[in-house]
PDB file of C-alpha atoms and ligand atoms in Angstrom:
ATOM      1  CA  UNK A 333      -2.670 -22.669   9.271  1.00 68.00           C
ATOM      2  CA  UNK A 334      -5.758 -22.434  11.380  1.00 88.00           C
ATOM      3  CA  UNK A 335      -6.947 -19.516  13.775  1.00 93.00           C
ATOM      4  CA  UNK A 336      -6.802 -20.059  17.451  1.00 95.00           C
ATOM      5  CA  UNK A 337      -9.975 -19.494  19.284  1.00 95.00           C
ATOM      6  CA  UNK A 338      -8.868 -15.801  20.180  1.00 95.00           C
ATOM      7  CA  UNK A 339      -8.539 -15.082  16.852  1.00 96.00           C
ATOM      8  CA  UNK A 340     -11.681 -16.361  15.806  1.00 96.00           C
ATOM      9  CA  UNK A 341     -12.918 -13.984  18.056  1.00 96.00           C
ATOM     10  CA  UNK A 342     -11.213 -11.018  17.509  1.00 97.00           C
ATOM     11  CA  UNK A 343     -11.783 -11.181  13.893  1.00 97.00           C
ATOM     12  CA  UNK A 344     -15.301 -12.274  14.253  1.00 97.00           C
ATOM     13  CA  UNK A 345     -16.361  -9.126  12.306  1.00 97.00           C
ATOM     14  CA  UNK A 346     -15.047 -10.127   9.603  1.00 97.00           C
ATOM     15  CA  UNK A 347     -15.524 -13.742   9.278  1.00 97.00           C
ATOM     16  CA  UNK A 348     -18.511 -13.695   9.348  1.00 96.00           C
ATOM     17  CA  UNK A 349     -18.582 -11.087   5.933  1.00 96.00           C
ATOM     18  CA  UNK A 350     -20.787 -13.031   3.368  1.00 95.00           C
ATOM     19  CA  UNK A 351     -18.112 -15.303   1.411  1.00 94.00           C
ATOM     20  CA  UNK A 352     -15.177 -14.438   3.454  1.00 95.00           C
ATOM     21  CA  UNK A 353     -14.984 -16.535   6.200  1.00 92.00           C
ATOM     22  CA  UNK A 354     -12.500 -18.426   8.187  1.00 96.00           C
ATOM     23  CA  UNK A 355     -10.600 -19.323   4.969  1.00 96.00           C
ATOM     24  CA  UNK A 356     -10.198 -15.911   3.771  1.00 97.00           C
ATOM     25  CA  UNK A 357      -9.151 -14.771   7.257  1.00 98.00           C
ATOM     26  CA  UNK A 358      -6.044 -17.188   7.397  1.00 97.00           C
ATOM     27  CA  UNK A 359      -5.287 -16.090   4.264  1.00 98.00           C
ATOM     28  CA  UNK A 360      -4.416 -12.927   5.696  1.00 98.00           C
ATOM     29  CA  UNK A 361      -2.815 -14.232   8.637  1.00 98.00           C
ATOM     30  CA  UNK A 362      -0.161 -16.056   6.288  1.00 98.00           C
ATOM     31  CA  UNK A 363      -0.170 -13.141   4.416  1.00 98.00           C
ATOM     32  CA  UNK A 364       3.380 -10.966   3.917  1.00 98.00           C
ATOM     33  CA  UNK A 365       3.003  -7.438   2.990  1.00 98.00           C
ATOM     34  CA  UNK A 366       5.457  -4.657   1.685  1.00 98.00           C
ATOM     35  CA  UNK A 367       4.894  -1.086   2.859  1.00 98.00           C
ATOM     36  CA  UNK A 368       7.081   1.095   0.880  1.00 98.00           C
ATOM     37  CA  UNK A 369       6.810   4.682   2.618  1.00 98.00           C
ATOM     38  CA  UNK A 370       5.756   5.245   6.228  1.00 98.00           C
ATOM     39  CA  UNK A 371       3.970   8.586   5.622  1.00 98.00           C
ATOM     40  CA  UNK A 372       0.200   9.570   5.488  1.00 97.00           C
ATOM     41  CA  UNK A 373      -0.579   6.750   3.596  1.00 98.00           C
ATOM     42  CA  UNK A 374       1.581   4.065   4.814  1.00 98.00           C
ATOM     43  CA  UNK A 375       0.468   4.915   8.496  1.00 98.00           C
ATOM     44  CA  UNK A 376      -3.156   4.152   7.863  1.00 98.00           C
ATOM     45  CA  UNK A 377      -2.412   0.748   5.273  1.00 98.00           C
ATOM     46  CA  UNK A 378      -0.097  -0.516   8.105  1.00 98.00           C
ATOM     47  CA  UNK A 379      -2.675   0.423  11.148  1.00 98.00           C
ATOM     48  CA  UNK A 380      -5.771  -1.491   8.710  1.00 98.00           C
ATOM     49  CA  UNK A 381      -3.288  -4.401   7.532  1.00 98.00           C
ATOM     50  CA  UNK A 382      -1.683  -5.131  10.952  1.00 98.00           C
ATOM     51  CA  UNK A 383      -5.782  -4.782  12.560  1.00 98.00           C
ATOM     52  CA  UNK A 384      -7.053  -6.643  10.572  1.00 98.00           C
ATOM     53  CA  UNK A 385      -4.881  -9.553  10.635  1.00 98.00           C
ATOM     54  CA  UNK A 386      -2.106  -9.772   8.277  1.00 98.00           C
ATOM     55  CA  UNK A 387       0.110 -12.357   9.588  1.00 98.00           C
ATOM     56  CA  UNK A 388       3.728 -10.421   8.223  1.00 98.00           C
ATOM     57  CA  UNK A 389       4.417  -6.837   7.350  1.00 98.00           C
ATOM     58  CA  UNK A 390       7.780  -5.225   6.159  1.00 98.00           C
ATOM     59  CA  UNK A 391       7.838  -1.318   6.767  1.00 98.00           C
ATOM     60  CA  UNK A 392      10.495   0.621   4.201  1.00 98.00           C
ATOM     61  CA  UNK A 393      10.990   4.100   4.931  1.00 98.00           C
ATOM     62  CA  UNK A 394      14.719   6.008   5.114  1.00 98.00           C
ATOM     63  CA  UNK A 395      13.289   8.918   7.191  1.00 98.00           C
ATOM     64  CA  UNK A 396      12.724  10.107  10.542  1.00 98.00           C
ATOM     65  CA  UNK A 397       9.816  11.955  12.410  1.00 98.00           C
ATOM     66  CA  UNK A 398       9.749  15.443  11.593  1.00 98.00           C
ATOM     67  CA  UNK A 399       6.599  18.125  13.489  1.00 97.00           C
ATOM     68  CA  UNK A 400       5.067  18.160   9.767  1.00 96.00           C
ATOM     69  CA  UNK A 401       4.549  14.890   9.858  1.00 97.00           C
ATOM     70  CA  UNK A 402       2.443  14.674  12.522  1.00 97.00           C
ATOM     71  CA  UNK A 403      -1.026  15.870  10.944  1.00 96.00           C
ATOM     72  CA  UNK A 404      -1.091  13.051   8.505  1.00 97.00           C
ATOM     73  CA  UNK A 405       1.080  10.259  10.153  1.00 98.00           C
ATOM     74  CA  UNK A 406      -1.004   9.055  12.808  1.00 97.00           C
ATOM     75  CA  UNK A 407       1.505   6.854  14.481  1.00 98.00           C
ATOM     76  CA  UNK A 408       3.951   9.494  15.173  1.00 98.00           C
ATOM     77  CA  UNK A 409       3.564  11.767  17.991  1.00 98.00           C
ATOM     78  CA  UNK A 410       5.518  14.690  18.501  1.00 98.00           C
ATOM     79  CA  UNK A 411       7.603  12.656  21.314  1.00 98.00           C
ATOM     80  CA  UNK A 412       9.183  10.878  18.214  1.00 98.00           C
ATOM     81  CA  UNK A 413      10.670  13.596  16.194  1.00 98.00           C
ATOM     82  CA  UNK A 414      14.047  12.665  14.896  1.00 98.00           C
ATOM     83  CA  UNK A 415      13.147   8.665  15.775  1.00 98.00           C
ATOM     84  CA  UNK A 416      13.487   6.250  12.555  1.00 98.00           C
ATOM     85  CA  UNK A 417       9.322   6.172  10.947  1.00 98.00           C
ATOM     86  CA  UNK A 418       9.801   2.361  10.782  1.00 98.00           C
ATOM     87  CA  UNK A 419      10.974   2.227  14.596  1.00 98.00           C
ATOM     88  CA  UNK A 420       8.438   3.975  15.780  1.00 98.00           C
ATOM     89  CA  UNK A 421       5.584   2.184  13.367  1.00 98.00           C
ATOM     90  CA  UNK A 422       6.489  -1.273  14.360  1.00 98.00           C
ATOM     91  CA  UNK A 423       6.247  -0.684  18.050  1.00 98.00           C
ATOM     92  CA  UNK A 424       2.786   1.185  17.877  1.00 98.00           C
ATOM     93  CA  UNK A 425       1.807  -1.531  15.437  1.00 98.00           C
ATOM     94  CA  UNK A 426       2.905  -3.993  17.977  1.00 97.00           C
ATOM     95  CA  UNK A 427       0.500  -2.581  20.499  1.00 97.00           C
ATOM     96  CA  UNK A 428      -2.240  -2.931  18.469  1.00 96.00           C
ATOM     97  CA  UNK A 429      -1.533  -6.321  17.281  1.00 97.00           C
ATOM     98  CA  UNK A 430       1.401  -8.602  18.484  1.00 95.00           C
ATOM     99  CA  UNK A 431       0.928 -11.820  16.640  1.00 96.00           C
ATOM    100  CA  UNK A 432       1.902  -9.533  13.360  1.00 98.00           C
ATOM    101  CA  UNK A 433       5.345 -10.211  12.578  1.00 98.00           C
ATOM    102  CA  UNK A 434       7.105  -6.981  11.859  1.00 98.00           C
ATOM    103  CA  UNK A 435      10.249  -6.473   9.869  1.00 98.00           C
ATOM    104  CA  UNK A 436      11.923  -2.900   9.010  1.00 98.00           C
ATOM    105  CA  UNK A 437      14.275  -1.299   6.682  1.00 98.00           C
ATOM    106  CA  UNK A 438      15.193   1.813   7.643  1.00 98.00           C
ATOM    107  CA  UNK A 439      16.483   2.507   4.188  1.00 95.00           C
ATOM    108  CA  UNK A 440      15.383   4.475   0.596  1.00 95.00           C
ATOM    109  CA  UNK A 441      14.566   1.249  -2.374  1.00 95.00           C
ATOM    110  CA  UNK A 442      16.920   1.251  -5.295  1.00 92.00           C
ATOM    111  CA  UNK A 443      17.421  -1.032  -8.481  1.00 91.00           C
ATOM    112  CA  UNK A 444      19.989  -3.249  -6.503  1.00 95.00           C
ATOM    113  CA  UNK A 445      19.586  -7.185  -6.464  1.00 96.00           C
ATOM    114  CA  UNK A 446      18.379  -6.784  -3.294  1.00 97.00           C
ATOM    115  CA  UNK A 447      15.732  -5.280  -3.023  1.00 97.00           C
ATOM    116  CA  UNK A 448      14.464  -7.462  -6.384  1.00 97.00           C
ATOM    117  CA  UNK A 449      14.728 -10.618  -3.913  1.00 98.00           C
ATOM    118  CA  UNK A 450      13.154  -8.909  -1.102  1.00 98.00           C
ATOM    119  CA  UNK A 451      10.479  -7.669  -3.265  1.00 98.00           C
ATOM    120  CA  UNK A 452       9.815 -11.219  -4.326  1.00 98.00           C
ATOM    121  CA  UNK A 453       9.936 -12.781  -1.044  1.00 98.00           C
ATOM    122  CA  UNK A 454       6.609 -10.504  -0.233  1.00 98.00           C
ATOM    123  CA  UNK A 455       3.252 -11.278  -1.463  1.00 98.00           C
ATOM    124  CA  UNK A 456       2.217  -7.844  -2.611  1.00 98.00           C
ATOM    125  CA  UNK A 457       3.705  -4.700  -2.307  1.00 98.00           C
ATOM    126  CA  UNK A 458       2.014  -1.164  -1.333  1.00 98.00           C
ATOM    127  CA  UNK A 459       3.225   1.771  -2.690  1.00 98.00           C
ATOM    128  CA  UNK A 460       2.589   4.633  -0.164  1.00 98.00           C
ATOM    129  CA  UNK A 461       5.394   7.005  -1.417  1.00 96.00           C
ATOM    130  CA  UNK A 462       4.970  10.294  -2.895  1.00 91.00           C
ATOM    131  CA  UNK A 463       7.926  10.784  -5.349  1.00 89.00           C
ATOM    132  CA  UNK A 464       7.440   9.760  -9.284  1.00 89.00           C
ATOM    133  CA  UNK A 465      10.776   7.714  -9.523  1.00 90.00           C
ATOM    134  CA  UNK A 466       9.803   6.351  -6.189  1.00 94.00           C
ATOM    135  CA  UNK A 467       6.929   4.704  -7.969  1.00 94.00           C
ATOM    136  CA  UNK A 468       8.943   4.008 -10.890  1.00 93.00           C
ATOM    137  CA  UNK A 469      11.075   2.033  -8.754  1.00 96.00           C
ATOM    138  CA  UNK A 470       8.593   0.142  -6.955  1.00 97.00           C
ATOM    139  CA  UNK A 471       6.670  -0.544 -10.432  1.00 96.00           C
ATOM    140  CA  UNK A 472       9.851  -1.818 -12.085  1.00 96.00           C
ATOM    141  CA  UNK A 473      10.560  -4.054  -9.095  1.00 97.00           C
ATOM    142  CA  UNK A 474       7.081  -5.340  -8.894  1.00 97.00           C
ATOM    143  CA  UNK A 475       6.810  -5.960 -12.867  1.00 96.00           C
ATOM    144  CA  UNK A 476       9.937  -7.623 -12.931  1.00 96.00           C
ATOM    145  CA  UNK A 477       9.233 -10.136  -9.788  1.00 97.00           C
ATOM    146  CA  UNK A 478       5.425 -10.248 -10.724  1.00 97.00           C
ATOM    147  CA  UNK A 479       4.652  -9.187  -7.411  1.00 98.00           C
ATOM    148  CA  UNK A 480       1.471  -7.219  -7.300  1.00 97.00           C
ATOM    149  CA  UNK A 481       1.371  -3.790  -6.375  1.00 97.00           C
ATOM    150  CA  UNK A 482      -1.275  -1.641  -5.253  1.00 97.00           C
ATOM    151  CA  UNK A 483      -0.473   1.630  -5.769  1.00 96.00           C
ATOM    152  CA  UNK A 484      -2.056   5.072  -4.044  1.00 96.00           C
ATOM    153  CA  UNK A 485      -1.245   8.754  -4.430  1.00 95.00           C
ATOM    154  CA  UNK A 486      -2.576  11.910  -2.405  1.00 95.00           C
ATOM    155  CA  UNK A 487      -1.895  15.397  -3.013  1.00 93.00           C
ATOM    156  CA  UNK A 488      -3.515  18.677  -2.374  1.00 94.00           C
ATOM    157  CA  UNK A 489      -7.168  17.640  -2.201  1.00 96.00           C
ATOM    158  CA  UNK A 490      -6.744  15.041  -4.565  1.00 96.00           C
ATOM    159  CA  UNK A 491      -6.134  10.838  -4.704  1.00 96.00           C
ATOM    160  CA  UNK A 492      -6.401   8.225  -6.812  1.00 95.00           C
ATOM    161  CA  UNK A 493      -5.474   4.291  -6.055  1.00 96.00           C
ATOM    162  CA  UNK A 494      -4.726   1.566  -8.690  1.00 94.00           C
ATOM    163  CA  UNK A 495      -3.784  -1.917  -8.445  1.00 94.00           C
ATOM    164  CA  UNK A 496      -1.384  -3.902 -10.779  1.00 95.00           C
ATOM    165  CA  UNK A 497      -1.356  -7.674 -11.085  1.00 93.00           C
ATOM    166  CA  UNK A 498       0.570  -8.344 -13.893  1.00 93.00           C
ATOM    167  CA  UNK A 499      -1.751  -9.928 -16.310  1.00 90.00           C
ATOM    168  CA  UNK A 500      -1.940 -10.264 -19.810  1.00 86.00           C
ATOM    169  CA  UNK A 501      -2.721  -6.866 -21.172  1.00 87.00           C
ATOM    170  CA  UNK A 502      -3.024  -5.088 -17.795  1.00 91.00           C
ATOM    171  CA  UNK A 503      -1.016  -1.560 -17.550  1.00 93.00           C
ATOM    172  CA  UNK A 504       1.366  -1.026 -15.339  1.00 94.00           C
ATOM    173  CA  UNK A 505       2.533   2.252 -13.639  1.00 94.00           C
ATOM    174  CA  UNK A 506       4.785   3.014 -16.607  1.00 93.00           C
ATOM    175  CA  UNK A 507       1.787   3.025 -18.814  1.00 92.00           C
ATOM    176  CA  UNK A 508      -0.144   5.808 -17.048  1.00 86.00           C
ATOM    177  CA  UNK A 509       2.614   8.127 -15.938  1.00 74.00           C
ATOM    178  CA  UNK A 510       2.308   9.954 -19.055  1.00 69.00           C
ATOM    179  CA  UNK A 511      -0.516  11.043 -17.725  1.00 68.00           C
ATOM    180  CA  UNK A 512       1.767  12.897 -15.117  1.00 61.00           C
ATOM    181  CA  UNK A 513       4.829  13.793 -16.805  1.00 55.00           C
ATOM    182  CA  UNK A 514       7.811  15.496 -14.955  1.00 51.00           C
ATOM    183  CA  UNK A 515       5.041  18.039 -13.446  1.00 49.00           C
ATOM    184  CA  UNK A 516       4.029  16.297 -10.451  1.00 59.00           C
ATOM    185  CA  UNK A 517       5.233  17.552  -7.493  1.00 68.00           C
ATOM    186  CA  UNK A 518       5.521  16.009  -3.586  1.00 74.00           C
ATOM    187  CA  UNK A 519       3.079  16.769  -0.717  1.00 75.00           C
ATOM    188  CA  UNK A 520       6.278  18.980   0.249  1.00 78.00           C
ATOM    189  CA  UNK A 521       5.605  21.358  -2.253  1.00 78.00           C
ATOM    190  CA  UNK A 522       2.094  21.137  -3.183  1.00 85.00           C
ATOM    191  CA  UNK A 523       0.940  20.448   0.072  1.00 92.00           C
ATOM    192  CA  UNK A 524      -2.199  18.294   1.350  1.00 95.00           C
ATOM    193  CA  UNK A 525      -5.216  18.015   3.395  1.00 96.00           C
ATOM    194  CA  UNK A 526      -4.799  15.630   6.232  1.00 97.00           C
ATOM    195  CA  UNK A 527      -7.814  13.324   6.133  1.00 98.00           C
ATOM    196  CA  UNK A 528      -6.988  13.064   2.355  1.00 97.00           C
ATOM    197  CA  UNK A 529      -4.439  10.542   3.472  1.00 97.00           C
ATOM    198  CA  UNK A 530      -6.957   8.385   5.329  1.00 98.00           C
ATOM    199  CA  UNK A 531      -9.248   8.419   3.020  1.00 98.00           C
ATOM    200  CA  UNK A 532      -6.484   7.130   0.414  1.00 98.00           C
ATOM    201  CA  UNK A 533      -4.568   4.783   2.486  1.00 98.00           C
ATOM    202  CA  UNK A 534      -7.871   2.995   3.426  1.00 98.00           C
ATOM    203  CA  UNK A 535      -8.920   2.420   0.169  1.00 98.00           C
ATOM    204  CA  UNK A 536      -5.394   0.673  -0.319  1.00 98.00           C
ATOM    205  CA  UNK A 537      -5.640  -1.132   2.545  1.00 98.00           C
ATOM    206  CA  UNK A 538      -8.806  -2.582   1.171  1.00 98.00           C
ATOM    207  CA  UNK A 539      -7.737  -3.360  -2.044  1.00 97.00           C
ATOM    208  CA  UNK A 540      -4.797  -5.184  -0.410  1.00 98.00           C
ATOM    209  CA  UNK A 541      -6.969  -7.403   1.587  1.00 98.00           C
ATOM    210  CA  UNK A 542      -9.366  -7.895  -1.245  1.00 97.00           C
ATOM    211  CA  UNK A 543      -6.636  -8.932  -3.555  1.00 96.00           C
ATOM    212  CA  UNK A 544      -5.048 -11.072  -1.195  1.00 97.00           C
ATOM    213  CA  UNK A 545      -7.848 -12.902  -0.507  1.00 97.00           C
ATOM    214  CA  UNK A 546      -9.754 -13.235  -4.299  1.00 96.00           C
ATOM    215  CA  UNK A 547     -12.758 -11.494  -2.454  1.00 96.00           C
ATOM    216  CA  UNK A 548     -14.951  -9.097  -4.552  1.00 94.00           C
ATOM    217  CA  UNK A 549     -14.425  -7.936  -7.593  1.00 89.00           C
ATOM    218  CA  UNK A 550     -11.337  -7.705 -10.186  1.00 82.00           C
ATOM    219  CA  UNK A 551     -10.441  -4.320 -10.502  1.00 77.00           C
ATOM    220  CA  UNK A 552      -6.713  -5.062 -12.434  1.00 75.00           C
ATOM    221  CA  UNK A 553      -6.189  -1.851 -14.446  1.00 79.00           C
ATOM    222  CA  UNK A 554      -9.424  -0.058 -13.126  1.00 85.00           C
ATOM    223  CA  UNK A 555      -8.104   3.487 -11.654  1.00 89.00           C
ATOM    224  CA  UNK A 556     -10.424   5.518  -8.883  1.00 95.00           C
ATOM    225  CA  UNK A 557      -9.849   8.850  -8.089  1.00 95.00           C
ATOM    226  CA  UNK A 558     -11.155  10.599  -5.612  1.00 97.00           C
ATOM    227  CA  UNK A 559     -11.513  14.503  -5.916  1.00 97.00           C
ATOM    228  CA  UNK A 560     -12.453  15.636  -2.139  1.00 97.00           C
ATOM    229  CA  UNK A 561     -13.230  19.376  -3.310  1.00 97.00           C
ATOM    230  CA  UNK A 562     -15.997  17.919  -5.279  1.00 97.00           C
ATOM    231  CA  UNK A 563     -16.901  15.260  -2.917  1.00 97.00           C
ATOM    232  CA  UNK A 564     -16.539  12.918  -6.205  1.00 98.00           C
ATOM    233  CA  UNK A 565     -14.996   9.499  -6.655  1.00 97.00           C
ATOM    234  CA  UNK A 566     -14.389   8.330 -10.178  1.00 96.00           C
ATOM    235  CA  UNK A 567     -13.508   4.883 -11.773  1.00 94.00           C
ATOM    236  CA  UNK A 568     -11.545   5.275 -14.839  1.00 91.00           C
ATOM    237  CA  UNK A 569     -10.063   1.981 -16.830  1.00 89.00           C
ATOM    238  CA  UNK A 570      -6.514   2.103 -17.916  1.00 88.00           C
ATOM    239  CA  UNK A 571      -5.307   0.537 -20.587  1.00 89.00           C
ATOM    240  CA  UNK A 572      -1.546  -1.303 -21.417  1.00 91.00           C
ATOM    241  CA  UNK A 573       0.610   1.605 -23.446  1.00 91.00           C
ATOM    242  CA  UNK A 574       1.617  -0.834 -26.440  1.00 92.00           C
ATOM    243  CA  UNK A 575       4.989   1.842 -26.624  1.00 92.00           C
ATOM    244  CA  UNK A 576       5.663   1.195 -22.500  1.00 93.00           C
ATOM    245  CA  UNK A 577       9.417   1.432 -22.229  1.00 92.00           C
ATOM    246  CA  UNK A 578       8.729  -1.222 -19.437  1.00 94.00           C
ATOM    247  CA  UNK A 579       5.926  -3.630 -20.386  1.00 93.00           C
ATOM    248  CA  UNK A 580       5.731  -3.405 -23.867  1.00 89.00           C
TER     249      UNK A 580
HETATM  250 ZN1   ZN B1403       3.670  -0.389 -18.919  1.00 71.70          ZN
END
């Protein structure tokens, strides 16, 4: 596929990134993304991912616009309360860019057949949900398709964002959630600082872009965490949990 002269243009910034290019660019423009979870995260990885010029995104999300939403969620506005999230997403998304194809599924993921053949139709997946067997979910779907997933969690005042690409000896969410257990909690409960979100969903966006295109370095089963009380990011590496009732 090549990039009109428009898009040249309008992605001009990027192109001209040491090593990225005009190849790398329609790479993302033939790229097709799955956003599972339309909240704080999924609201800034589709506003960076449809911007910067992935060519198809599918939005999953079951909910509607609710006024708590509205701190974190920056495509919602208080006009859309009770509106579908993935409704109101793809037409602000469309604003911003129309040549990205937009498809939406106004419904929750589960283990049917289904949503394994959707999953595989997709290039990578993004995990912006905040529920533990919502990630479960999407990690089982993603292992068992191959699909990569780049996953991202924010809570409180902390985040953390890992990516899984299904290579020999390479973790997958299984294999950390130990680390969890049953105690983790949703932003419902626990609550969460609004930027927190952005800062999060960014780094997933970029991750997604950089995996989709080979550009930088690997970072398969490398874990960051970001602890905004302390102004502190840190890498941690993750290793595969030979006794994974998953992957092992
Ligand atoms: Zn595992």
């Amino acid at each position: 596929m090549s990039l009109s002269d428009k898009a040249l243009l309008r992605y001009d910034r990027q192109i001209v990134l040491k090593d990225f290019d005009i190849e790398k660019q329609q790479q993302l423009a033939t790229a097709n993304v799955m956003i599972v979870g339309m909240g704080g995260l999924g609201c800034i990885v589709a506003t960076y991912l449809a911007s910067s010029g992935i060519g198809r995104l599918t939005l999953v999300d079951p909910d509607t616009v609710s006024l708590s939403n509205i701190p974190r969620q920056i495509l919602f506005t208080e006009d859309d309360c009770g509106k579908a999230k993935v409704d109101v997403a793809k037409q602000q998304l469309a604003l911003r860019n129309k040549d990205c194809h937009i498809v939406t599924y106004p419904y929750a993921i589960d283990d049917s057949e289904i949503w394994f053949e959707r999953c595989a139709e997709h290039d990578m997946i993004i995990d912006c949900t905040d529920q533990l067997y919502s990630r479960q979910q999407i990690n089982r779907l993603c292992f068992t398709t191959s699909v990569p997933l780049i996953s991202g969690a924010a809570i409180r005042m902390e985040g953390c964002v890992i990516s899984f690409t299904w290579k020999k000896d390479e973790p997958c969410y299984e294999c950390l959630s130990h680390r969890f257990g049953n105690s983790v909690g949703s932003c419902v409960e626990n609550g969460v600082m609004s930027p927190l979100t952005g800062v999060i969903g960014s780094l997933q966006a970029m991750e997604a872009i950089r995996h989709l295109t080979h550009y930088g370095c690997q970072t398969e089963g490398r874990y960051l965490l970001y602890d905004a009380m302390n102004f502190s990011f840190t890498p941690l590496k993750v290793k595969r949990n030979p006794h994974c009732s998953l992957c092992a």
